[in-house]
Coordinates of C-alpha atoms in Angstrom, one line a residue:
X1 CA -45.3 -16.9 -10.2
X2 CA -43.4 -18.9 -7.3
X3 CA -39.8 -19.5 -7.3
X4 CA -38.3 -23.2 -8.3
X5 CA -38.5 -25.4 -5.0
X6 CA -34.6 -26.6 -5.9
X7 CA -33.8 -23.0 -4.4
X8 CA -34.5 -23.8 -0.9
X9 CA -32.1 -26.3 -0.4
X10 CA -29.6 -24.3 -1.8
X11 CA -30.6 -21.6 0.3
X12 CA -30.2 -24.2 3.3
X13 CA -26.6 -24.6 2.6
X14 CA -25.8 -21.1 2.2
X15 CA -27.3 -20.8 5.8
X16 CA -24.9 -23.2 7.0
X17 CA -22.0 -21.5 5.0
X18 CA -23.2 -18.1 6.2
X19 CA -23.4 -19.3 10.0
X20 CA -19.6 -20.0 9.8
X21 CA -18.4 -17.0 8.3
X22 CA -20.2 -14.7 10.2
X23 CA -20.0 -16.4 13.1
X24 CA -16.5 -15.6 14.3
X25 CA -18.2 -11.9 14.6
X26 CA -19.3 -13.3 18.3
X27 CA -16.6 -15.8 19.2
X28 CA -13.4 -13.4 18.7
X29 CA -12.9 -12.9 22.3
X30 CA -12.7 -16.5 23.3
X31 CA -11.1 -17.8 20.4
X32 CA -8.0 -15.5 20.9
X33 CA -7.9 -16.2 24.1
X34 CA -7.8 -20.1 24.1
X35 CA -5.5 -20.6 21.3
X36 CA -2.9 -17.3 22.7
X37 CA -3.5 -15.1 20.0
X38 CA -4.9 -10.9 20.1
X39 CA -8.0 -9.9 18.6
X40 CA -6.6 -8.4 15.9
X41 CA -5.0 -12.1 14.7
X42 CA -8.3 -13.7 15.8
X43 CA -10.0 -11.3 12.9
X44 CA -7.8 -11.9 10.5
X45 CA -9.4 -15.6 10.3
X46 CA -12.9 -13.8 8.9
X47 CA -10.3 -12.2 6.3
X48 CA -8.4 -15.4 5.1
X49 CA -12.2 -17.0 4.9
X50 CA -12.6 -14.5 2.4
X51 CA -9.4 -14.2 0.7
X52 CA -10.1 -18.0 0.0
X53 CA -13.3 -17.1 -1.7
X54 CA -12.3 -14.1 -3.6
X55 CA -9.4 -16.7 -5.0
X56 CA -11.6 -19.8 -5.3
X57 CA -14.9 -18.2 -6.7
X58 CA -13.4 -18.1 -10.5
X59 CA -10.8 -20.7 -10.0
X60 CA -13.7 -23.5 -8.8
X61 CA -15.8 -22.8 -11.3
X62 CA -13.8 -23.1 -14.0
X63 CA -12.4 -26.6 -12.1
X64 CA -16.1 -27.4 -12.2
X65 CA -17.8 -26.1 -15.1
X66 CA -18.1 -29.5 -16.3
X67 CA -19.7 -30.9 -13.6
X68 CA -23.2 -31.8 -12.8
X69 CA -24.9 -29.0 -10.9
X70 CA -25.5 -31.5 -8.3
X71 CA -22.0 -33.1 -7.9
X72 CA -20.2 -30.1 -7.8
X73 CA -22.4 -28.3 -5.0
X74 CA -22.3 -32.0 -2.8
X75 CA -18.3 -31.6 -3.4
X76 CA -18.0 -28.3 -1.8
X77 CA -20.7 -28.9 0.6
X78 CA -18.8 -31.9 1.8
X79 CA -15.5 -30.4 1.9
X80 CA -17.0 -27.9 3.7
X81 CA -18.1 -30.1 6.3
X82 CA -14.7 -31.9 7.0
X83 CA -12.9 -28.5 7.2
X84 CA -15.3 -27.7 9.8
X85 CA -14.5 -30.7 12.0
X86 CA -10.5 -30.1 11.9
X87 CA -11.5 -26.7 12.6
X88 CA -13.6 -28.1 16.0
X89 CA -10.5 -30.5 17.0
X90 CA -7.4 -28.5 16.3
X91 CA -5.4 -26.8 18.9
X92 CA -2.9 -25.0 16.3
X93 CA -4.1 -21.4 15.4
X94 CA -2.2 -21.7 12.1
X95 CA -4.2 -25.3 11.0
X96 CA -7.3 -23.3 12.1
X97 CA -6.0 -20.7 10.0
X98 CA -5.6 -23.4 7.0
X99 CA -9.6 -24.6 7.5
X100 CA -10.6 -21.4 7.3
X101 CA -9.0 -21.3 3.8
X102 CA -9.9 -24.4 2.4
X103 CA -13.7 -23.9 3.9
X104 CA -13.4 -20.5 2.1
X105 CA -12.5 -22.6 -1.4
X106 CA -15.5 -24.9 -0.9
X107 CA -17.8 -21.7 -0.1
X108 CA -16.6 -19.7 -2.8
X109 CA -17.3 -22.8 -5.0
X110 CA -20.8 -23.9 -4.2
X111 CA -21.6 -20.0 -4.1
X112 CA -20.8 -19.5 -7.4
X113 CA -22.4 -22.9 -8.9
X114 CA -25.8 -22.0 -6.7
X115 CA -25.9 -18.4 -8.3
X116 CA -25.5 -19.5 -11.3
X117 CA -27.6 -22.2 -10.8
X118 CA -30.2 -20.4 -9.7
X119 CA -30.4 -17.4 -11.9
X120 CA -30.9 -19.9 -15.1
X121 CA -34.0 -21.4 -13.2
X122 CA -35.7 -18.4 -13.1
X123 CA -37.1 -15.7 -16.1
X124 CA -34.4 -12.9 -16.9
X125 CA -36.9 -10.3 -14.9
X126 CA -36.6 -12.5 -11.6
X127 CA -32.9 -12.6 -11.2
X128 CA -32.7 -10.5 -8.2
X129 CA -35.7 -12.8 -6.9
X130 CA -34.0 -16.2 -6.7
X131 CA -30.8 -14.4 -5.6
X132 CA -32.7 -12.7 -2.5
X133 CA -33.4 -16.2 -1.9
X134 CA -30.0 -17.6 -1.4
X135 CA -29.1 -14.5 0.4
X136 CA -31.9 -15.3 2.5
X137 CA -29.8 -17.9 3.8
X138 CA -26.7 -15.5 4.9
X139 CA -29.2 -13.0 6.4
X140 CA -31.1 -15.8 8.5
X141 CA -27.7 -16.8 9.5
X142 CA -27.0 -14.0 11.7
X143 CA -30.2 -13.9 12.7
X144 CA -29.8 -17.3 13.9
X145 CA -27.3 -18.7 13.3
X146 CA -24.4 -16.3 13.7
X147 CA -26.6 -15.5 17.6
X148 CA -27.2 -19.1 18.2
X149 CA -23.1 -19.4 17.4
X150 CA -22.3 -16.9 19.9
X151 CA -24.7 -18.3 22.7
X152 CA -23.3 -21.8 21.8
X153 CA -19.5 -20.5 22.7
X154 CA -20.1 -18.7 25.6
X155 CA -22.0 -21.7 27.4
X156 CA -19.7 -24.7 25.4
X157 CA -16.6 -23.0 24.0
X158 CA -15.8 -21.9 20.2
X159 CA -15.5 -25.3 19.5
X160 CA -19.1 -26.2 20.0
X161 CA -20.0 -23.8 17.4
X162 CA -17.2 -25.8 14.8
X163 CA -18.9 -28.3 15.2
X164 CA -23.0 -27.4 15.1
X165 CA -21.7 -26.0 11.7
X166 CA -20.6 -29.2 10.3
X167 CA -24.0 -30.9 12.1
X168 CA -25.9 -27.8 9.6
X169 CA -24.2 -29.5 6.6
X170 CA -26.2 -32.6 6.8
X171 CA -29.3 -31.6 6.1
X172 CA -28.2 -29.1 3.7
X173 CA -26.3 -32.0 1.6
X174 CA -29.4 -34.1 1.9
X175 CA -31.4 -31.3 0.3
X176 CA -29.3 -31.2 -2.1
X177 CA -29.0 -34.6 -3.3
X178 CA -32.6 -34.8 -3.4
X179 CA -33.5 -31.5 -4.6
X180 CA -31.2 -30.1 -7.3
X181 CA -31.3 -31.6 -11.0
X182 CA -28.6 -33.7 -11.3
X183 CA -27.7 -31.7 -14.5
X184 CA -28.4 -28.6 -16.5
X185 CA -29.2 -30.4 -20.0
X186 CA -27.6 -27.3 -21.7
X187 CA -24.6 -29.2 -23.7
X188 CA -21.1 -27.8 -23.7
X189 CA -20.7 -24.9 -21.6
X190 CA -19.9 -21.7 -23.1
X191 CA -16.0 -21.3 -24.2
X192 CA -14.1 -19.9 -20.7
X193 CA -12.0 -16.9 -23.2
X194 CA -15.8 -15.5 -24.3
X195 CA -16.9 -15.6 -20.5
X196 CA -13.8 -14.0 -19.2
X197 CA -14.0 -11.3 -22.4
X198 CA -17.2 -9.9 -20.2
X199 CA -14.9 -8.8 -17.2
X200 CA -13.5 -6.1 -19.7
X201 CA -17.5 -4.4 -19.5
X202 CA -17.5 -1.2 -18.0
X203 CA -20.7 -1.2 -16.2
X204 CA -19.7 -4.3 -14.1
X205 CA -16.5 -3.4 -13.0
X206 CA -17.9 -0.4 -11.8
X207 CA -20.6 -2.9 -10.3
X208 CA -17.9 -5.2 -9.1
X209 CA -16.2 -1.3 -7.7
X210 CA -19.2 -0.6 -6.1
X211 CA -20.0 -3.7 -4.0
X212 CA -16.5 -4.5 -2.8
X213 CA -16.6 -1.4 -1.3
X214 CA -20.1 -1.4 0.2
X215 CA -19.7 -4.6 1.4
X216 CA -16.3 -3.8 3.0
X217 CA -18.3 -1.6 5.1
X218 CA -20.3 -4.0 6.3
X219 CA -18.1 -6.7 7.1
X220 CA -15.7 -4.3 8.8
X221 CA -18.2 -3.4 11.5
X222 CA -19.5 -6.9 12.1
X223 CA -16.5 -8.5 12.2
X224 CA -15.8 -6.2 15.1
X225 CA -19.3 -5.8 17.0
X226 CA -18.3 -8.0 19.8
X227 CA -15.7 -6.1 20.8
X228 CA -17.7 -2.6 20.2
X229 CA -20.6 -4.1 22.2
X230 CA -18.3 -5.1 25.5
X231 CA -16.0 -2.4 25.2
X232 CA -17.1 0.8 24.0
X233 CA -21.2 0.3 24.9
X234 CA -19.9 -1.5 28.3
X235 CA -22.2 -4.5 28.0
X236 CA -21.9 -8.0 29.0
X237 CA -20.7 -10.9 26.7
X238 CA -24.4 -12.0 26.8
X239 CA -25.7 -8.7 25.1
X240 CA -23.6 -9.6 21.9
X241 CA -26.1 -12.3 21.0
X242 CA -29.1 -9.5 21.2
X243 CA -27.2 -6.5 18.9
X244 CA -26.1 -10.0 16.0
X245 CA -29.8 -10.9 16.2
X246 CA -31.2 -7.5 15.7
X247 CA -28.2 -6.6 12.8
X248 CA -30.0 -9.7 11.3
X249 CA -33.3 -9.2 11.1
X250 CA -32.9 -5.6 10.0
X251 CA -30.9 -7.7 7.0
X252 CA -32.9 -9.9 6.5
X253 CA -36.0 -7.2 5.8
X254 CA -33.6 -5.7 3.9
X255 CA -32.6 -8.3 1.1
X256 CA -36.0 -9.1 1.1
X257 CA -36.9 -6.0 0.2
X258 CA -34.9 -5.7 -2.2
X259 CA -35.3 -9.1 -4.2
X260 CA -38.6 -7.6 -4.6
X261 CA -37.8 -4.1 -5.3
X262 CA -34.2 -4.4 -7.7
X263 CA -35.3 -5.8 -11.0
X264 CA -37.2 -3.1 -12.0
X265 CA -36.5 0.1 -9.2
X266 CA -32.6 -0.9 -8.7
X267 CA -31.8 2.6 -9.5
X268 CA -34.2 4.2 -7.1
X269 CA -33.3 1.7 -4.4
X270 CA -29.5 2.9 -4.2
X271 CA -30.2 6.4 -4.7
X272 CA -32.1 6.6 -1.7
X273 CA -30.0 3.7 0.1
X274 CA -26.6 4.4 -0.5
X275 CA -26.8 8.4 1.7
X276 CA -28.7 6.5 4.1
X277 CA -26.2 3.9 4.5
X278 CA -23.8 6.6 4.9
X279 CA -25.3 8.3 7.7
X280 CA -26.4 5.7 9.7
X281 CA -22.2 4.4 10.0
X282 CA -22.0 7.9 11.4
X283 CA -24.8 7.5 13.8
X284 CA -23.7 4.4 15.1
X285 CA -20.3 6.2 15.6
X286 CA -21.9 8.7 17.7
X287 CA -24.3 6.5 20.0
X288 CA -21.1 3.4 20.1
X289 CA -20.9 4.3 24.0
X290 CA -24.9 4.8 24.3
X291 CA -26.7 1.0 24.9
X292 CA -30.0 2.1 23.9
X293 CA -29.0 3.8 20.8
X294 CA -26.8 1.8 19.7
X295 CA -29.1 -2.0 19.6
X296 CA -32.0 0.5 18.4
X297 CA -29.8 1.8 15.1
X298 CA -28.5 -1.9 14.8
X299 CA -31.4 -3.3 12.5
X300 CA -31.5 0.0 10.9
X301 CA -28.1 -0.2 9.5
X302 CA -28.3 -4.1 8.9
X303 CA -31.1 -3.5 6.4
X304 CA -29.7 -0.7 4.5
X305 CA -26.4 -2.8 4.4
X306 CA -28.3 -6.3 3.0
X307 CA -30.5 -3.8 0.8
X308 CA -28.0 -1.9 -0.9
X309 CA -25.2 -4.8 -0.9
X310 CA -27.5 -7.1 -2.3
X311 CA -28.9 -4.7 -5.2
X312 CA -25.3 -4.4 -5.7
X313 CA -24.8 -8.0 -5.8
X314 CA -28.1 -8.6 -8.4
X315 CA -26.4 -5.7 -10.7
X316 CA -23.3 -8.0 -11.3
X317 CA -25.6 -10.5 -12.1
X318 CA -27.3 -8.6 -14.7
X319 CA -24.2 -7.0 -16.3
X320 CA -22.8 -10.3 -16.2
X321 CA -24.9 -11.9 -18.0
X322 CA -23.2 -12.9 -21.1
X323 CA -21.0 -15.5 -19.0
X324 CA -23.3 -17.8 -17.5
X325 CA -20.6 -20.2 -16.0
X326 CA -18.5 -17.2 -14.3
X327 CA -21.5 -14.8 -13.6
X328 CA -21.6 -16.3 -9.8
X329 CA -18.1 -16.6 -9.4
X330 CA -17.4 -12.4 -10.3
X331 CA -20.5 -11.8 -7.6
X332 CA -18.8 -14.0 -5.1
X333 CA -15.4 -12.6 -5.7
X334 CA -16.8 -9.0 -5.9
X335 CA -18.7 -9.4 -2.2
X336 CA -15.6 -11.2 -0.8
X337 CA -13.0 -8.6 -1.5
X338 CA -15.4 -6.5 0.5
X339 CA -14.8 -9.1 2.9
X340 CA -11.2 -9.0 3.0
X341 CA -10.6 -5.7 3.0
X342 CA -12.9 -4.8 5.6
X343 CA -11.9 -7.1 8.5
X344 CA -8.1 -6.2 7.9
X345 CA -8.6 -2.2 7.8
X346 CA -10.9 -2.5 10.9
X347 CA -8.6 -4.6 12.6
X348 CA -5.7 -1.3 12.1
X349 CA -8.7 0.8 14.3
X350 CA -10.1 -2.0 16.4
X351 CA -8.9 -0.1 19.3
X352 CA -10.2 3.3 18.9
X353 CA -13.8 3.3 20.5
X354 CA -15.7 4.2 17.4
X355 CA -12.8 3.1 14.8
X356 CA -15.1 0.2 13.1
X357 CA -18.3 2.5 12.3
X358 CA -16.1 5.7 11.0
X359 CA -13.7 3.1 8.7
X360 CA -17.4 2.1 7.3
X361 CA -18.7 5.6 7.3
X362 CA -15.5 6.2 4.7
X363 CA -15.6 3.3 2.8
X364 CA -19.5 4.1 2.0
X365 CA -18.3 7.8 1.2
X366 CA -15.8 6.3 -1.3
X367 CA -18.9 4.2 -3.3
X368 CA -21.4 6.9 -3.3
X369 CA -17.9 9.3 -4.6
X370 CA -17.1 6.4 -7.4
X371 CA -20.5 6.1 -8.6
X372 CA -20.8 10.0 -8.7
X373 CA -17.4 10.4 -10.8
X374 CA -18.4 7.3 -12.9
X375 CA -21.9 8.0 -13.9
X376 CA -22.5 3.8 -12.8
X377 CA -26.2 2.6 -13.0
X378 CA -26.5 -1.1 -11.1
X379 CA -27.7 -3.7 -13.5
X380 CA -31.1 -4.7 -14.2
X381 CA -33.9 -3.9 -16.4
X382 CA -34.7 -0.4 -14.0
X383 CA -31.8 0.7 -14.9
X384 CA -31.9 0.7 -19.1
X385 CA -35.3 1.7 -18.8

């Protein structure tokens, strides 16, 4: 059975939003340095993208629970877009600071909408499906877009990369308006104090536990690989492009892989994929000063990061289930305090060669340690079976 059509152009926009937070993972260097700032401060605009989302993701929906599932995504998709040209224009580190934030709102928004938009177009069995679908669009993003971003600065500047962002969200909006029912013909949405009720479940906080911290991993190595790639594996600026792009395929086989594999073997899947996980953060510690080993273990570790994460991700769907409004914003929030916390701890070890990889390597140990002590299952039919 294929998946609804309306999914790609979500999928689209999620590219688009997914180029822009990720993107800053190859313009660090030239960002700080044009607006006066250190690497450390330049990072910390990755962590107030996601401190906006982990913030906006419940707060937006609730603002737009009311809404047409096609208004509200061409709202955030739009506001999106305008953030992105002050962002292109501005001079001022802290107003670039401020788009960050308010493109972070409009993200965490149209994120949570198109999760829960898409999980109620498909059967209860294809969840992890449709959502490997929108992630599709963040792991295309650095294999594309994210690289394509990093090329774009080094030959036009930072800026040019602001602004091919906001070009992405044309389409994307035109998808949209053309794509995606203009409303979900389901009556008054479910009462916000029953939706909220479901955050007292145990089995998705320990979901929600679970992929914060997986996710941290990841974003506090990417946000860093620039500088790990130039510094510590003594490459030129020109060989970040080549280790985003190989990070992103490996994650892009690896969400794939797992849309198809976590509805029914989610259990099995992290089992294997969490040690894994764990012991390739260590490798990539190990071979950080090696050039050959390091872009070889790159797509590796970038699939067992998508595969695991996005298992993760499908589990809080599941376990969230009984609030259909708010299901998308706790996965959004959930990934995004990953986000946060990630960038800002690697930022404390930036300097130390391999600091990135062993803050990962720890934050992976303290996931596989929480689901040990907590007995946690992921959500999904494989894992009630």
């Amino acid at each position: 059975m294929s998946l609804p059509l309306p999914l790609y152009p979500l999928a689209l926009a999620v590219f688009a939003m997914g180029t822009s937070e990720f993107m800053l993972a190859g313009l660090l260097p030239d960002l700080a340095r044009d607006l006066g700032v250190g690497i450390g401060a330049a990072g910390s605009l990755t962590s107030a993208f996601a401190v906006g989302m982990v913030v906006g993701a419940p707060l937006v929906a609730v603002f737009a629970r009311r809404w047409s599932g096609r208004a509200g995504l061409l709202v955030f998709v739009l506001v999106f877009l305008a953030a992105h040209v002050v962002g292109a224009v501005t001079s001022s580190f802290p107003v670039l600071l401020l788009t960050r934030i308010v493109a972070a709102l409009a993200n965490a928004g149209f994120l949570a909408l198109a999760l829960a938009a898409a999980t109620a177009m498909v059967p209860p069995d294809r969840k992890a499906r449709a959502l490997a679908v929108l992630l599709g669009g963040t792991t295309v993003a650095t294999v594309v877009g994210v690289p394509g971003g990093a090329l774009l600065g080094e030959l036009a500047g930072w800026r040019a990369a602001f602004w091919a962002v906001a070009v992405l969200c044309v389409p994307a909006t035109i998808g949209i308006l053309w794509g995606v029912p203009g409303g979900d013909g389901k009556g008054e949405p479910r009462p916000l104090r029953a939706e909220f009720r479901v955050l007292r479940a145990p089995g998705l906080v320990r979901a929600m536990v679970l992929a914060a911290l997986v996710n941290a991993a990841t974003f506090g190595s990417f946000t860093y690989l620039a500088p790990v790639v130039t510094g510590t594996a003594g490459l030129s600026a020109s060989w970040v492009s080549v280790a985003l792009v190989l990070f992103g395929v490996g994650s892009f086989a690896g969400v794939t892989v797992a849309g198809r594999l976590a509805d029914r073997h989610a259990g099995r899947l992290l089992a294997f994929g969490g040690p894994l996980l764990l012991c390739g953060w260590v490798v990539l510690s190990g071979l950080a000063d090696r050039p050959a080993g390091l872009l070889g273990v790159l797509p590796v570790q970038g699939a067992l990061c998508f595969a695991v994460g996005g298992t993760l991700i499908a589990g809080i769907l599941y376990e969230a289930g009984g609030a259909p409004v708010l299901a998308g914003a706790y996965a959004t929030a959930a990934l995004n305090v990953g986000a946060v916390a990630g960038p800002l701890s690697a930022g404390l070890v930036v300097e130390r060669p391999t600091g990135p990889f062993l803050l990962s390597a720890g934050l992976v140990a303290a996931a596989l340690a929480f689901a040990a002590v907590s007995g946690s299952r992921p959500g999904g039919p494989a894992s009630r079976c």
